[in-house]
Amino acid sequence: MDNKPLAGLLVLEFSQFMAGPTAGLRLADLGARVVKIERPGAGEGGRQIAIKNIFVDESSLVFHTINRNKESYAANLKDEHDLKAIKKLIRQADVMTHNFRPGVMEKIGLDYESVRQLNPKMIYATVTGYGNEGPWAKKPGQDLLVQSLSGLSWLSGCAQDGPVPFGLAVVDMYCATHLTQGILAALLRRARTQLGALVEVSLLESALDMQFELLTTHANDGHKLPARSTVRGAGHAYLSAPYGLYKTLDGHIALAMGNVSHIAAAIGLPEAPYQDASTWFSRRDEILEEFAGMLCQKTTAEWVSKLESAGIWCGPVNDYHRFFQEKGFAEAGMLQQVKLQDGSALTTTPSVYQIDGKRLFADKPAPKVGQHNQSIVHDYLEN
């Protein structure tokens, strides 16, 4: 697609690991020129953080998924010559992001106030673990630690379990979305005022925002802790039956929110015991078990056909093998091939954005450290 929304914008990414670089990926998919500022040789720390210890083309697999469609400029921020070149880049850039610990950018003269003197129109966006000030400011900002600190790990699983973390870096991803939104909002304001902005987000605040419904409920319900179900598969500590996952004859089925008496009739139970909606939570665990006793008697496909025809919100519980075989998955184009620098191919997810009916497709691989130094010097530093 020509003329992507952020075409012409230059983003300098000092960020490492997950949240900041994921925001950079979104900006790149929207058309911005995103340049990673990396240490010569080793590059950013995320190149060595590997899921399942998988490395491709000299960097971790996860690095390639987050940093496609970007460029790399290698510079030693402690070297006077390199720092001078970085400051020249900053004068011409539109956005810069970083997730260094509080105080690091101040030491090298790239804090917000210093950058604003260089470029008053700069959108300066930062990610911290817990904010720049306060007793937690210097704690390690890491996804699992923030999940654990914020209470998030007590929402999944059932009452017999201990704390259960999410099986992915959900706080990092959510924080990346917040950072992207803040940057885009600041760019809109700059279009009106010609002034830059300081955009700040933290992993902790993102973890709290993820839980805003539950935290509000907790604060206005006598500060009672979330009551996880005693039935394995229950889907939400604060939602009534039927919300959850149930075994079927050959797999599992998910039931979303719905009229319990209506569902009971559809699966072969009498409606009368379920007509009082106030019992859908007070008797939640009993109802889940009663439904489970019926749903295990037929296959997932049989139940989905029967329940969907009755207007009941339900669906199969897929693993990746089954999900990839779904017709909807195949037709939606949810994966793309990216040809890496070494000639090998990487299967990954594409841009999430579609504008005017067209996906903002980009298959440019993640860069090698300093791969674009020459072109960036030519475009921004020779004059």
Tab-separated table of C-alpha atoms in Angstrom:
chain	number	residue	atom	x	y	z
A	1	MET	CA	0.000	0.000	0.000
A	2	ASP	CA	1.400	3.397	-0.996
A	3	ASN	CA	1.254	6.410	1.308
A	4	LYS	CA	1.049	4.571	4.605
A	5	PRO	CA	-0.273	6.796	7.408
A	6	LEU	CA	3.109	7.425	9.047
A	7	ALA	CA	5.192	7.578	5.864
A	8	GLY	CA	7.889	10.236	6.155
A	9	LEU	CA	8.269	10.003	9.931
A	10	LEU	CA	11.644	9.054	11.422
A	11	VAL	CA	11.607	7.064	14.662
A	12	LEU	CA	14.782	6.452	16.670
A	13	GLU	CA	14.411	3.333	18.785
A	14	PHE	CA	16.752	3.136	21.766
A	15	SER	CA	14.412	0.566	23.318
A	16	GLN	CA	15.351	-3.060	23.977
A	17	PHE	CA	13.630	-6.389	24.593
A	18	MET	CA	9.809	-6.377	24.243
A	19	ALA	CA	7.534	-3.429	25.025
A	20	GLY	CA	9.381	-0.544	23.343
A	21	PRO	CA	10.450	-2.518	20.250
A	22	THR	CA	6.911	-3.877	19.819
A	23	ALA	CA	5.619	-0.296	19.728
A	24	GLY	CA	8.324	0.405	17.146
A	25	LEU	CA	7.056	-2.532	15.087
A	26	ARG	CA	3.553	-1.020	15.056
A	27	LEU	CA	4.911	2.346	13.943
A	28	ALA	CA	6.982	0.671	11.221
A	29	ASP	CA	3.951	-1.257	9.976
A	30	LEU	CA	2.106	2.063	9.768
A	31	GLY	CA	4.830	3.429	7.512
A	32	ALA	CA	7.358	5.145	9.779
A	33	ARG	CA	11.081	4.693	9.164
A	34	VAL	CA	12.168	3.040	12.421
A	35	VAL	CA	15.887	3.009	13.133
A	36	LYS	CA	17.184	0.921	16.012
A	37	ILE	CA	20.106	2.579	17.797
A	38	GLU	CA	22.242	-0.376	18.876
A	39	ARG	CA	25.566	-1.062	20.536
A	40	PRO	CA	28.279	-1.916	18.013
A	41	GLY	CA	28.915	-5.647	17.872
A	42	ALA	CA	26.400	-7.111	20.318
A	43	GLY	CA	23.438	-4.923	19.393
A	44	GLU	CA	20.428	-4.574	21.683
A	45	GLY	CA	19.947	-7.055	24.516
A	46	GLY	CA	16.860	-8.589	22.925
A	47	ARG	CA	19.020	-10.254	20.272
A	48	GLN	CA	20.119	-12.737	22.935
A	49	ILE	CA	16.747	-13.343	24.655
A	50	ALA	CA	15.471	-16.530	23.039
A	51	ILE	CA	12.240	-18.480	23.406
A	52	LYS	CA	13.060	-22.230	23.460
A	53	ASN	CA	16.670	-21.220	22.790
A	54	ILE	CA	15.903	-20.792	19.078
A	55	PHE	CA	18.301	-18.549	17.150
A	56	VAL	CA	18.130	-17.724	13.441
A	57	ASP	CA	20.434	-15.536	11.376
A	58	GLU	CA	22.649	-14.783	14.412
A	59	SER	CA	19.857	-13.391	16.628
A	60	SER	CA	17.070	-14.865	18.712
A	61	LEU	CA	13.886	-15.889	16.967
A	62	VAL	CA	11.830	-13.563	19.138
A	63	PHE	CA	14.058	-10.632	18.116
A	64	HIS	CA	13.183	-11.286	14.488
A	65	THR	CA	9.446	-11.326	15.215
A	66	ILE	CA	9.536	-7.910	16.935
A	67	ASN	CA	12.072	-6.094	14.783
A	68	ARG	CA	11.106	-6.815	11.195
A	69	ASN	CA	10.652	-3.786	8.952
A	70	LYS	CA	13.275	-1.746	10.858
A	71	GLU	CA	16.800	-0.485	10.220
A	72	SER	CA	19.851	-0.604	12.491
A	73	TYR	CA	22.368	2.133	13.244
A	74	ALA	CA	25.251	1.047	15.478
A	75	ALA	CA	26.629	3.701	17.819
A	76	ASN	CA	28.496	3.795	21.113
A	77	LEU	CA	26.602	6.304	23.228
A	78	LYS	CA	29.666	6.746	25.444
A	79	ASP	CA	31.829	7.768	22.479
A	80	GLU	CA	31.927	11.505	21.817
A	81	HIS	CA	31.994	11.154	18.030
A	82	ASP	CA	29.115	8.657	17.935
A	83	LEU	CA	27.081	10.712	20.390
A	84	LYS	CA	27.519	13.783	18.189
A	85	ALA	CA	26.104	11.818	15.225
A	86	ILE	CA	23.177	10.611	17.355
A	87	LYS	CA	22.355	14.179	18.355
A	88	LYS	CA	22.361	15.170	14.694
A	89	LEU	CA	19.896	12.361	14.004
A	90	ILE	CA	17.747	13.527	16.901
A	91	ARG	CA	17.509	17.024	15.405
A	92	GLN	CA	15.861	15.478	12.314
A	93	ALA	CA	13.725	12.769	13.919
A	94	ASP	CA	10.069	12.851	14.870
A	95	VAL	CA	9.917	10.225	17.619
A	96	MET	CA	12.399	8.526	19.902
A	97	THR	CA	11.751	5.726	22.375
A	98	HIS	CA	13.801	4.224	25.172
A	99	ASN	CA	13.392	1.937	28.152
A	100	PHE	CA	16.643	2.582	30.008
A	101	ARG	CA	16.593	2.686	33.787
A	102	PRO	CA	15.887	6.094	35.355
A	103	GLY	CA	19.030	8.233	35.221
A	104	VAL	CA	20.800	6.509	32.302
A	105	MET	CA	19.790	8.964	29.564
A	106	GLU	CA	20.479	11.889	31.889
A	107	LYS	CA	24.104	10.764	32.264
A	108	ILE	CA	24.733	10.850	28.517
A	109	GLY	CA	22.743	14.016	27.859
A	110	LEU	CA	19.825	12.389	26.033
A	111	ASP	CA	17.115	12.959	28.648
A	112	TYR	CA	13.911	14.687	27.621
A	113	GLU	CA	14.944	18.225	28.562
A	114	SER	CA	18.234	17.900	26.678
A	115	VAL	CA	16.550	16.401	23.623
A	116	ARG	CA	13.894	19.101	23.653
A	117	GLN	CA	16.650	21.696	23.342
A	118	LEU	CA	17.925	19.853	20.269
A	119	ASN	CA	14.488	19.280	18.738
A	120	PRO	CA	11.430	21.035	20.218
A	121	LYS	CA	9.127	18.950	18.010
A	122	MET	CA	10.389	15.585	19.254
A	123	ILE	CA	7.907	13.048	20.626
A	124	TYR	CA	10.031	11.520	23.396
A	125	ALA	CA	8.478	8.256	24.578
A	126	THR	CA	9.676	6.132	27.478
A	127	VAL	CA	8.832	2.785	29.034
A	128	THR	CA	9.700	2.095	32.653
A	129	GLY	CA	8.911	-0.798	34.927
A	130	TYR	CA	7.231	1.167	37.695
A	131	GLY	CA	7.646	4.868	36.870
A	132	ASN	CA	10.627	7.186	37.233
A	133	GLU	CA	10.140	7.962	40.907
A	134	GLY	CA	9.069	6.222	44.082
A	135	PRO	CA	10.196	3.144	46.023
A	136	TRP	CA	9.888	0.795	43.015
A	137	ALA	CA	11.587	3.022	40.424
A	138	LYS	CA	14.764	0.937	40.224
A	139	LYS	CA	13.158	-2.504	40.468
A	140	PRO	CA	13.681	-4.714	37.386
A	141	GLY	CA	10.863	-4.064	34.922
A	142	GLN	CA	10.148	-7.599	33.723
A	143	ASP	CA	6.826	-9.053	32.598
A	144	LEU	CA	6.520	-11.971	35.032
A	145	LEU	CA	7.608	-9.806	37.959
A	146	VAL	CA	4.967	-7.203	37.128
A	147	GLN	CA	2.264	-9.858	36.666
A	148	SER	CA	3.166	-11.194	40.092
A	149	LEU	CA	3.378	-7.839	41.856
A	150	SER	CA	0.100	-6.493	40.447
A	151	GLY	CA	-2.168	-9.393	41.458
A	152	LEU	CA	-2.667	-10.533	37.860
A	153	SER	CA	-1.421	-14.039	38.561
A	154	TRP	CA	-4.333	-14.752	40.930
A	155	LEU	CA	-6.999	-14.422	38.205
A	156	SER	CA	-6.348	-17.535	36.082
A	157	GLY	CA	-6.672	-21.180	37.052
A	158	CYS	CA	-9.016	-22.435	39.752
A	159	ALA	CA	-9.294	-22.050	43.509
A	160	GLN	CA	-7.098	-25.074	44.228
A	161	ASP	CA	-4.197	-23.605	42.254
A	162	GLY	CA	-1.579	-21.215	43.483
A	163	PRO	CA	-0.819	-18.117	41.421
A	164	VAL	CA	-0.951	-18.813	37.665
A	165	PRO	CA	0.965	-16.513	35.302
A	166	PHE	CA	-0.051	-15.908	31.701
A	167	GLY	CA	1.782	-18.075	29.192
A	168	LEU	CA	3.054	-15.077	27.229
A	169	ALA	CA	4.506	-11.635	27.915
A	170	VAL	CA	1.058	-10.103	28.139
A	171	VAL	CA	2.108	-7.033	30.158
A	172	ASP	CA	4.832	-6.157	27.645
A	173	MET	CA	2.379	-6.442	24.760
A	174	TYR	CA	-0.280	-4.368	26.496
A	175	CYS	CA	2.287	-1.736	27.454
A	176	ALA	CA	3.469	-1.609	23.829
A	177	THR	CA	-0.095	-0.804	22.792
A	178	HIS	CA	-0.267	1.997	25.352
A	179	LEU	CA	3.058	3.397	24.169
A	180	THR	CA	1.912	3.334	20.542
A	181	GLN	CA	-1.340	5.085	21.416
A	182	GLY	CA	0.490	7.761	23.388
A	183	ILE	CA	2.902	8.419	20.523
A	184	LEU	CA	0.108	8.679	17.959
A	185	ALA	CA	-1.865	11.037	20.221
A	186	ALA	CA	1.223	13.227	20.696
A	187	LEU	CA	1.792	13.299	16.925
A	188	LEU	CA	-1.792	14.460	16.406
A	189	ARG	CA	-1.310	17.237	18.948
A	190	ARG	CA	1.981	18.229	17.311
A	191	ALA	CA	0.192	18.620	13.989
A	192	ARG	CA	-1.921	21.330	15.650
A	193	THR	CA	0.629	22.987	17.932
A	194	GLN	CA	4.034	22.230	16.342
A	195	LEU	CA	5.210	21.188	19.812
A	196	GLY	CA	6.743	17.918	20.873
A	197	ALA	CA	5.788	15.949	23.967
A	198	LEU	CA	7.029	13.596	26.658
A	199	VAL	CA	5.056	10.327	26.580
A	200	GLU	CA	5.568	8.020	29.575
A	201	VAL	CA	4.128	4.583	30.234
A	202	SER	CA	5.078	1.849	32.681
A	203	LEU	CA	4.631	-1.890	32.758
A	204	LEU	CA	2.926	-1.647	36.142
A	205	GLU	CA	0.348	0.903	34.999
A	206	SER	CA	-0.345	-1.201	31.922
A	207	ALA	CA	-0.860	-4.248	34.144
A	208	LEU	CA	-3.324	-2.235	36.233
A	209	ASP	CA	-5.128	-0.959	33.151
A	210	MET	CA	-5.507	-4.551	31.937
A	211	GLN	CA	-7.333	-5.236	35.179
A	212	PHE	CA	-9.394	-2.040	35.388
A	213	GLU	CA	-12.751	-3.851	35.492
A	214	LEU	CA	-11.593	-6.260	38.165
A	215	LEU	CA	-9.758	-3.676	40.266
A	216	THR	CA	-12.810	-1.419	40.171
A	217	THR	CA	-14.976	-4.339	41.245
A	218	HIS	CA	-12.549	-5.194	44.051
A	219	ALA	CA	-12.428	-1.604	45.303
A	220	ASN	CA	-16.220	-1.275	45.298
A	221	ASP	CA	-17.048	-4.726	46.668
A	222	GLY	CA	-15.626	-4.426	50.154
A	223	HIS	CA	-12.124	-5.269	48.918
A	224	LYS	CA	-13.007	-8.953	48.655
A	225	LEU	CA	-10.480	-10.988	46.720
A	226	PRO	CA	-11.534	-12.485	43.362
A	227	ALA	CA	-13.276	-15.820	43.934
A	228	ARG	CA	-11.786	-18.290	41.466
A	229	SER	CA	-14.019	-21.270	40.825
A	230	THR	CA	-13.379	-24.670	42.369
A	231	VAL	CA	-14.160	-26.157	38.945
A	232	ARG	CA	-11.243	-26.436	36.554
A	233	GLY	CA	-11.972	-24.631	33.299
A	234	ALA	CA	-13.994	-21.757	34.768
A	235	GLY	CA	-13.107	-18.721	32.722
A	236	HIS	CA	-13.441	-15.683	34.988
A	237	ALA	CA	-13.335	-15.045	38.721
A	238	TYR	CA	-16.084	-12.413	38.560
A	239	LEU	CA	-18.411	-13.857	35.903
A	240	SER	CA	-21.288	-16.246	36.516
A	241	ALA	CA	-22.045	-19.548	34.834
A	242	PRO	CA	-21.816	-20.660	32.067
A	243	TYR	CA	-18.569	-18.779	31.332
A	244	GLY	CA	-15.822	-21.380	30.940
A	245	LEU	CA	-14.309	-24.319	29.088
A	246	TYR	CA	-15.861	-27.796	29.175
A	247	LYS	CA	-14.684	-31.229	28.117
A	248	THR	CA	-16.524	-32.883	25.248
A	249	LEU	CA	-16.342	-36.415	23.911
A	250	ASP	CA	-13.330	-35.554	21.729
A	251	GLY	CA	-11.988	-32.242	23.005
A	252	HIS	CA	-13.294	-29.078	24.657
A	253	ILE	CA	-15.888	-26.382	24.035
A	254	ALA	CA	-16.054	-22.794	25.258
A	255	LEU	CA	-19.302	-21.255	26.473
A	256	ALA	CA	-19.365	-17.466	26.683
A	257	MET	CA	-21.905	-15.360	28.564
A	258	GLY	CA	-25.512	-16.329	27.978
A	259	ASN	CA	-28.896	-17.242	29.402
A	260	VAL	CA	-28.230	-20.269	31.591
A	261	SER	CA	-31.762	-21.677	31.447
A	262	HIS	CA	-31.740	-21.368	27.637
A	263	ILE	CA	-28.408	-23.212	27.451
A	264	ALA	CA	-29.613	-25.857	29.896
A	265	ALA	CA	-32.575	-26.645	27.657
A	266	ALA	CA	-30.325	-26.816	24.590
A	267	ILE	CA	-28.003	-29.391	26.156
A	268	GLY	CA	-30.770	-31.544	27.624
A	269	LEU	CA	-31.177	-30.259	31.177
A	270	PRO	CA	-34.487	-28.986	32.649
A	271	GLU	CA	-34.841	-25.198	32.462
A	272	ALA	CA	-36.638	-24.660	35.761
A	273	PRO	CA	-33.656	-24.937	38.170
A	274	TYR	CA	-31.775	-22.263	36.216
A	275	GLN	CA	-34.403	-19.572	35.699
A	276	ASP	CA	-33.370	-17.424	38.670
A	277	ALA	CA	-30.499	-15.366	37.270
A	278	SER	CA	-29.254	-14.487	40.769
A	279	THR	CA	-28.176	-18.107	41.205
A	280	TRP	CA	-25.988	-18.078	38.121
A	281	PHE	CA	-23.166	-16.710	40.283
A	282	SER	CA	-24.155	-17.925	43.744
A	283	ARG	CA	-24.436	-21.473	42.321
A	284	ARG	CA	-21.775	-20.931	39.676
A	285	ASP	CA	-19.597	-23.939	40.498
A	286	GLU	CA	-22.543	-26.324	40.773
A	287	ILE	CA	-23.907	-25.168	37.444
A	288	LEU	CA	-20.527	-25.549	35.773
A	289	GLU	CA	-20.324	-29.140	36.997
A	290	GLU	CA	-23.901	-29.925	35.923
A	291	PHE	CA	-23.234	-28.535	32.450
A	292	ALA	CA	-19.964	-30.457	32.290
A	293	GLY	CA	-21.843	-33.688	32.978
A	294	MET	CA	-23.906	-33.194	29.825
A	295	LEU	CA	-21.327	-31.654	27.497
A	296	CYS	CA	-18.899	-34.558	27.837
A	297	GLN	CA	-21.396	-36.865	26.124
A	298	LYS	CA	-21.081	-35.491	22.555
A	299	THR	CA	-18.285	-34.260	20.312
A	300	THR	CA	-17.268	-30.641	20.100
A	301	ALA	CA	-18.555	-30.366	16.527
A	302	GLU	CA	-21.946	-31.781	17.508
A	303	TRP	CA	-22.335	-29.317	20.358
A	304	VAL	CA	-21.125	-26.317	18.356
A	305	SER	CA	-23.627	-27.092	15.591
A	306	LYS	CA	-26.485	-27.564	18.037
A	307	LEU	CA	-25.725	-24.569	20.249
A	308	GLU	CA	-24.913	-22.128	17.459
A	309	SER	CA	-28.229	-22.986	15.764
A	310	ALA	CA	-29.909	-22.012	19.056
A	311	GLY	CA	-28.121	-18.651	19.099
A	312	ILE	CA	-25.780	-19.601	21.948
A	313	TRP	CA	-22.274	-18.139	21.972
A	314	CYS	CA	-19.844	-21.038	21.898
A	315	GLY	CA	-16.809	-22.340	20.069
A	316	PRO	CA	-14.198	-25.074	19.907
A	317	VAL	CA	-11.082	-24.891	22.082
A	318	ASN	CA	-8.241	-25.270	19.599
A	319	ASP	CA	-4.565	-25.920	20.028
A	320	TYR	CA	-2.240	-24.441	17.377
A	321	HIS	CA	-2.485	-27.548	15.168
A	322	ARG	CA	-6.266	-27.323	15.019
A	323	PHE	CA	-6.309	-23.539	14.744
A	324	PHE	CA	-3.974	-23.605	11.743
A	325	GLN	CA	-6.326	-26.074	10.032
A	326	GLU	CA	-9.384	-23.846	10.418
A	327	LYS	CA	-10.731	-22.465	7.154
A	328	GLY	CA	-11.069	-19.031	8.703
A	329	PHE	CA	-7.388	-19.043	9.643
A	330	ALA	CA	-6.296	-19.969	6.125
A	331	GLU	CA	-8.489	-17.379	4.414
A	332	ALA	CA	-7.557	-14.552	6.791
A	333	GLY	CA	-3.860	-14.644	5.857
A	334	MET	CA	-2.711	-14.641	9.465
A	335	LEU	CA	0.892	-15.665	8.699
A	336	GLN	CA	3.545	-14.359	6.348
A	337	GLN	CA	6.970	-15.431	5.145
A	338	VAL	CA	9.916	-13.133	5.762
A	339	LYS	CA	13.169	-13.805	3.930
A	340	LEU	CA	16.045	-13.271	6.367
A	341	GLN	CA	19.434	-11.733	5.655
A	342	ASP	CA	21.088	-15.170	5.396
A	343	GLY	CA	18.595	-16.343	2.773
A	344	SER	CA	16.527	-18.530	5.102
A	345	ALA	CA	12.819	-17.897	5.639
A	346	LEU	CA	10.901	-17.096	8.798
A	347	THR	CA	7.178	-17.686	9.254
A	348	THR	CA	5.665	-14.990	11.456
A	349	THR	CA	2.561	-12.875	11.909
A	350	PRO	CA	1.902	-9.948	9.551
A	351	SER	CA	0.872	-6.388	10.314
A	352	VAL	CA	-2.400	-6.216	12.232
A	353	TYR	CA	-3.576	-3.117	10.357
A	354	GLN	CA	-5.929	-2.930	7.404
A	355	ILE	CA	-6.762	0.480	5.946
A	356	ASP	CA	-9.224	1.015	3.112
A	357	GLY	CA	-9.580	-2.732	2.798
A	358	LYS	CA	-5.859	-3.366	2.342
A	359	ARG	CA	-3.453	-4.888	4.866
A	360	LEU	CA	-0.349	-2.795	5.544
A	361	PHE	CA	1.958	-5.577	4.432
A	362	ALA	CA	5.718	-5.485	5.018
A	363	ASP	CA	8.150	-8.414	4.764
A	364	LYS	CA	11.426	-6.606	5.405
A	365	PRO	CA	13.517	-8.745	7.803
A	366	ALA	CA	15.001	-7.588	11.092
A	367	PRO	CA	18.349	-5.886	10.488
A	368	LYS	CA	21.816	-6.991	11.414
A	369	VAL	CA	23.633	-4.731	13.876
A	370	GLY	CA	24.685	-1.552	12.093
A	371	GLN	CA	23.438	-2.791	8.733
A	372	HIS	CA	22.098	0.615	7.738
A	373	ASN	CA	24.832	2.894	9.074
A	374	GLN	CA	25.941	3.864	5.587
A	375	SER	CA	22.476	4.706	4.272
A	376	ILE	CA	21.565	6.633	7.421
A	377	VAL	CA	24.797	8.631	7.212
A	378	HIS	CA	23.949	9.410	3.593
A	379	ASP	CA	20.353	10.410	4.312
A	380	TYR	CA	20.799	12.382	7.549
A	381	LEU	CA	24.402	12.956	8.588
A	382	GLU	CA	26.410	14.087	5.546
A	383	ASN	CA	24.896	17.550	5.283
